[in-house]
Amino acid sequence: MYQILLKEDIVPNIHLFKIAAPNVAQKAQAGQFVVIRIDEKGERIPLTIADWDREEGSVTVVFMEVGTTTHRLAQLRQGDSIANFIGPLGKPTHIEKFGTVVCVAGGFAVATIYPIARALKETGNQVVSIMGARSKDLIFWEDRLRGTSDQLIVTTDDGSYGRKGLVTEPLKELLEAGGIDRVIAIGPSIMMKFSAKTTEPFGVKTIVSLNPIMVDGTGMCGCCRVSVGGATKFVCVDGPDFDGHEVDWDLLLARQRTYLDEEKLSFEQWQRRRAESSG
Amino acid sequence: MAKINLNRESMPRQDPKVRAKNFNEVALGYSAEQAKAEASRCIQCPKHPCVGGCPVDIDIPGFIKAIRDDNMPEAVRILKSKNSLPGICGRVCPQETQCEAECTLDKKGAPIAIGRLERYVADWERANMSSAASSVTPPKPDGYKVAVVGSGPAGLTAAADLAKLGHRVTLFEALHVAGGVLMYGIPEFRLPKEIVRAEVDYVASLGVEIILDTVVGKTTGVDEILNNGYRAVFLGPGAGAPMFLNITGENLNGVYSANEFLTRVNLMKAYRFPEYDTPVRVGKRVGVVGGGNVAMDAARCALRLGAEEVYIVYRRSEVEMPARREEVENAKEEGIQFRLLTNPKQFIGNDQNWVAGMECYEMELGEPDASGRRRPIAIPGSEFILKVDVAIAALGTRPNPIIPSTTEGLMTSRWGTIIADEVSGRTEKPAVWAGGDIVTGSATVISAMGAGKRAAADIDKALRG
Ligand SMILES: Cc1cc2nc3c(=O)[nH]c(=O)nc-3n(C[C@H](O)[C@H](O)[C@H](O)COP(=O)(O)OP(=O)(O)OC[C@H]3O[C@@H](n4cnc5c(N)ncnc54)[C@H](O)[C@@H]3O)c2cc1C
Ligand SMILES: Cc1cc2nc3c(=O)[nH]c(=O)nc-3n(C[C@H](O)[C@H](O)[C@H](O)COP(=O)(O)OP(=O)(O)OC[C@H]3O[C@@H](n4cnc5c(N)ncnc54)[C@H](O)[C@@H]3O)c2cc1C
Ligand code: FES
């Protein structure tokens, strides 16, 4: 069992857990993920490692409530435990001194990009970060990201905070101004797809962190396969980072929808069970 | 001398129509009377060739005699002194090509049903003896710290034998349960998970510490383990990485590897979705590509999950099928349809990116190839479309590269298997042994156990000098 040492409700539907997992904490690097399972009947789901503390032996994850597992996770409290926490999985993000790097984060992925921006900064890069959310109340970790960036741009879809619009707009302006050596874009697939489309004409290498459906996370099932540069890759072992210009985005988006019906059924059942047990 | 009895006791089974709709065990096991009758057929021939056919050297005539003599505790003792996992082996070993093929009565067409008797003894033990009473008391741990990686049959056997030899054993497993393919691959109706769990518990009761959720090569590493005071490491991570066909449409929704499909169903219990939260899509028409045990298992799971038509699509003919004869018969009885001499050319999708069909070639057999089997050749112009809404690729597996790629000094073959001495399991890297599917490529439960056993003996010899 892995205990939740700290729970923070960052924004209404995004939560942070600091979890006791000394072995994972020892090895964690920016860009890697864990696979978790709440209990015996739970699904295995991947979550990115947002931070770690090797001395304390803890790993931080940040997750957004989307379906049954993430809603159930959100019900847990500090002091509770989850059954399984496996990692660190996947390859760490490739970090070296590139020059000027733009880090683009959409939604909860601010937490994913934070350790990457930090590592880039520590390696001597100029870091420009762009973080986007739907509206002001979903903005978090602005200070943290500012602390690891030379420049930070915030956007909201509805204009309630920062610049109104999508992350791709400031991204395009930065590219037009020139001097960008690399872009790292992490967030919902559709946002990564359009970030990659934005950078492509400029020929700037763009790294994305893919989020297909997974089961084991160790290369054993092939559920997470994607097509990159025409070749089939397993995201859990070959990634999760890939060259965004080579990813077959439509295939990824289609495969993510494999279980929409089952996810809906599972979520409705869970809501019903919850209503019954509280009513 | 008593007259030789050639009436092999048949195995009671669930009715095919009934079992095609449930996940309960297909073969029900011998009754006490049947076991005794079958055991009494054994002529106790002095040469006992059967033992030579057993990769773990079980004293077969010995435990059979104990059954005949109504001395079940003795049968258990004899069996377990060589085999820590008899309930598993009695169910899934291909005895027909091993011990039973060597049986003197095989020449008369009625070998002793050794596997069924083995299962009977293991089941009797579970029902009648507390595990404390039956377990071989481990000797005082006067040995060394030894690590085992992977809890499949190779790792479990190595760990059990090392513990019996007095070593302090830690077993690291990547998944959230121990058992390897026995848990995630082979379905409940062929090998109930309760039995695997009981046999894993037995290994733990010998003093083996089992640490789950630990991916060696990620969470820890082979050298790190050696630097932490372990004197030897046995690697038994299996060959768990699925292969695909490399044809168009392979990444469509609804195209699974057998590993994914079976893992969802067996390990994650998708057959009880939504009570268990992992889903699986089954569809009405399922095409399973392949002819091995894995293909049979996937097809029979799909049928039990409600598929209406399930096809085995295999490129050679029935005689070349690598699956156990018995499982092919079971599958046929349950209504699985065999499309032999058929091979997919591509998968065809609908506008939702779901698989809608498999375009197949009809095949013919040419000259024998390197495997000695006749090479299948596509007949030009024979293409036809098999309508399916789920396809499962059961084409075999390769070793997972995580351990070889993160461990310095291990030698691998061009198939990615770890190179180790066939008998002792020693690898090129000092203090590291390996065995099971990681060395041989996909093989059998018992061959993996044999490798674990030999490596344990060799590790003991090396450490005690
Ligand atoms: C490498 C990786 C890192 C991730 N990191 C984070 C993170 O840091 N924070 C975060 O909030 N989310 C992250 N995700 C996504 C997260 O795993 C899904 O949101 C979660 O699995 C949804 O589960 P659910 O039961 O709540 O929702 P469901 O209703 O089951 O599914 C909602 C959607 O989530 C996706 N999904 C469902 N099951 C899985 C699964 N087993 N594996 C992956 N995706 C699935 C599907 O596209 C689905 O349509 C990551 C995904 C990957 C692959
Ligand atoms: C569906 C199916 C049906 C089969 N049916 C039969 C049958 O009827 N009869 C028969 O004899 N054989 C059968 N086989 C083959 C048999 O199961 C295998 O040959 C056997 O399990 C191999 O044993 P192993 O110990 O080498 O590896 P596995 O059983 O594969 O176990 C390896 C274990 O190591 C773990 N592992 C892998 N990498 C790591 C790592 N880096 N760190 C920690 N742990 C790791 C894995 O999670 C797994 O638990 C079948 C196989 C399948 C897939
Ligand atoms: S999640 Fe199973 S292979 Fe990647």
Short mmCIF file of C-alpha atoms and ligand atoms in Angstrom, two decimals, chain A residues 218 220, chain B residues 91-94 149-156 172-175 177-182 184-187 190 214-218 234 236-240 258-259 262 266 293-295 297-298 324 327 397 400 402-403 435-449, ligand 2:
data_model
loop_
_atom_site.label_atom_id
_atom_site.label_comp_id
_atom_site.label_asym_id
_atom_site.label_seq_id
_atom_site.Cartn_x
_atom_site.Cartn_y
_atom_site.Cartn_z
CA THR A 218 5.93 -1.92 -19.16
CA MET A 220 3.77 -6.14 -22.24
CA ARG B 91 -3.47 -28.60 -15.53
CA VAL B 92 -1.35 -26.94 -18.16
CA CYS B 93 1.68 -29.12 -18.92
CA PRO B 94 1.72 -30.85 -22.30
CA VAL B 149 13.39 -11.37 -10.86
CA GLY B 150 9.99 -12.31 -12.23
CA SER B 151 7.36 -14.47 -10.55
CA GLY B 152 6.42 -16.73 -13.45
CA PRO B 153 7.04 -20.47 -13.21
CA ALA B 154 10.82 -20.01 -13.69
CA GLY B 155 11.16 -17.43 -10.93
CA LEU B 156 8.78 -19.15 -8.52
CA PHE B 172 10.83 -8.94 -7.44
CA GLU B 173 7.76 -8.74 -9.66
CA ALA B 174 6.76 -5.90 -12.00
CA LEU B 175 3.01 -6.48 -11.90
CA VAL B 177 0.31 -9.86 -8.50
CA ALA B 178 2.72 -12.77 -8.63
CA GLY B 179 2.40 -15.63 -11.10
CA GLY B 180 3.47 -14.29 -14.50
CA VAL B 181 1.66 -15.80 -17.46
CA LEU B 182 -0.16 -18.12 -15.07
CA TYR B 184 -2.27 -12.72 -16.70
CA GLY B 185 -2.26 -15.10 -19.67
CA ILE B 186 -3.80 -18.50 -19.03
CA PRO B 187 -7.54 -18.08 -18.41
CA ARG B 190 -8.11 -23.62 -17.70
CA THR B 214 8.88 -3.44 -8.88
CA VAL B 215 10.14 -3.20 -12.44
CA VAL B 216 13.75 -4.29 -12.48
CA GLY B 217 15.53 -1.95 -14.87
CA LYS B 218 13.30 0.93 -13.75
CA PHE B 234 18.23 -15.19 -11.11
CA GLY B 236 13.11 -15.00 -15.03
CA PRO B 237 11.24 -12.09 -16.65
CA GLY B 238 9.72 -14.23 -19.39
CA ALA B 239 9.16 -13.19 -22.98
CA GLY B 240 6.20 -10.92 -22.56
CA ALA B 258 -3.50 -11.55 -27.32
CA ASN B 259 -1.46 -10.30 -24.36
CA LEU B 262 -5.95 -11.80 -22.04
CA ASN B 266 -7.65 -12.53 -16.71
CA ASN B 293 -2.33 -22.19 -26.94
CA VAL B 294 -2.48 -18.43 -26.74
CA ALA B 295 -4.79 -18.24 -29.75
CA ASP B 297 -7.21 -19.14 -24.97
CA ALA B 298 -8.05 -15.80 -26.56
CA ARG B 324 -2.16 -28.71 -27.32
CA GLU B 327 -7.26 -27.50 -26.16
CA THR B 397 5.93 -12.86 -27.96
CA ASN B 400 10.87 -7.48 -23.12
CA ILE B 402 13.81 -3.54 -20.25
CA ILE B 403 16.27 -5.78 -18.39
CA GLY B 435 16.09 -19.09 -17.27
CA GLY B 436 12.62 -19.63 -18.67
CA ASP B 437 11.14 -17.84 -21.65
CA ILE B 438 13.72 -15.03 -21.41
CA VAL B 439 16.36 -17.56 -22.49
CA THR B 440 14.40 -19.94 -24.72
CA GLY B 441 11.77 -17.62 -26.16
CA SER B 442 8.12 -18.61 -25.60
CA ALA B 443 8.13 -22.23 -24.40
CA THR B 444 6.26 -24.06 -21.64
CA VAL B 445 5.54 -23.78 -17.95
CA ILE B 446 7.46 -26.91 -17.14
CA SER B 447 10.53 -26.01 -19.19
CA ALA B 448 10.65 -22.67 -17.37
CA MET B 449 10.36 -24.53 -14.06
C1 LIG C 2 -2.03 -17.38 -23.07
C2 LIG C 2 -0.93 -18.35 -22.81
C3 LIG C 2 -1.23 -19.70 -22.66
C4 LIG C 2 -0.23 -20.62 -22.40
N1 LIG C 2 -0.57 -21.92 -22.21
C5 LIG C 2 0.39 -22.81 -21.83
C6 LIG C 2 0.04 -24.16 -21.51
O1 LIG C 2 -1.10 -24.58 -21.59
N2 LIG C 2 1.02 -25.00 -21.13
C7 LIG C 2 2.33 -24.58 -21.02
O2 LIG C 2 3.18 -25.36 -20.61
N3 LIG C 2 2.69 -23.32 -21.35
C8 LIG C 2 1.75 -22.42 -21.75
N4 LIG C 2 2.10 -21.13 -22.06
C9 LIG C 2 3.53 -20.75 -22.00
C10 LIG C 2 4.00 -20.54 -20.56
O3 LIG C 2 3.03 -19.83 -19.84
C11 LIG C 2 5.33 -19.82 -20.51
O4 LIG C 2 6.27 -20.55 -21.27
C12 LIG C 2 5.84 -19.67 -19.07
O5 LIG C 2 4.93 -18.96 -18.28
C13 LIG C 2 7.19 -18.99 -19.02
O6 LIG C 2 7.57 -18.82 -17.69
P1 LIG C 2 8.61 -17.71 -17.22
O7 LIG C 2 8.73 -17.88 -15.76
O8 LIG C 2 9.84 -17.79 -18.04
O9 LIG C 2 7.93 -16.31 -17.58
P2 LIG C 2 6.50 -15.63 -17.32
O10 LIG C 2 5.46 -16.58 -16.95
O11 LIG C 2 6.31 -14.77 -18.49
O12 LIG C 2 6.77 -14.71 -16.03
C14 LIG C 2 7.65 -13.63 -16.06
C15 LIG C 2 7.31 -12.68 -14.94
O13 LIG C 2 8.34 -11.70 -14.84
C16 LIG C 2 7.76 -10.43 -14.69
N5 LIG C 2 8.71 -9.44 -15.21
C17 LIG C 2 9.00 -9.18 -16.51
N6 LIG C 2 9.90 -8.19 -16.60
C18 LIG C 2 10.18 -7.82 -15.33
C19 LIG C 2 11.02 -6.83 -14.77
N7 LIG C 2 11.76 -6.03 -15.55
N8 LIG C 2 11.06 -6.70 -13.43
C20 LIG C 2 10.29 -7.50 -12.63
N9 LIG C 2 9.48 -8.46 -13.11
C21 LIG C 2 9.43 -8.61 -14.45
C22 LIG C 2 6.50 -10.50 -15.49
O14 LIG C 2 5.59 -9.51 -15.07
C23 LIG C 2 6.02 -11.91 -15.17
O15 LIG C 2 5.25 -11.94 -14.01
C24 LIG C 2 1.12 -20.19 -22.34
C25 LIG C 2 1.43 -18.84 -22.52
C26 LIG C 2 0.43 -17.92 -22.75
C27 LIG C 2 0.79 -16.46 -22.94
#
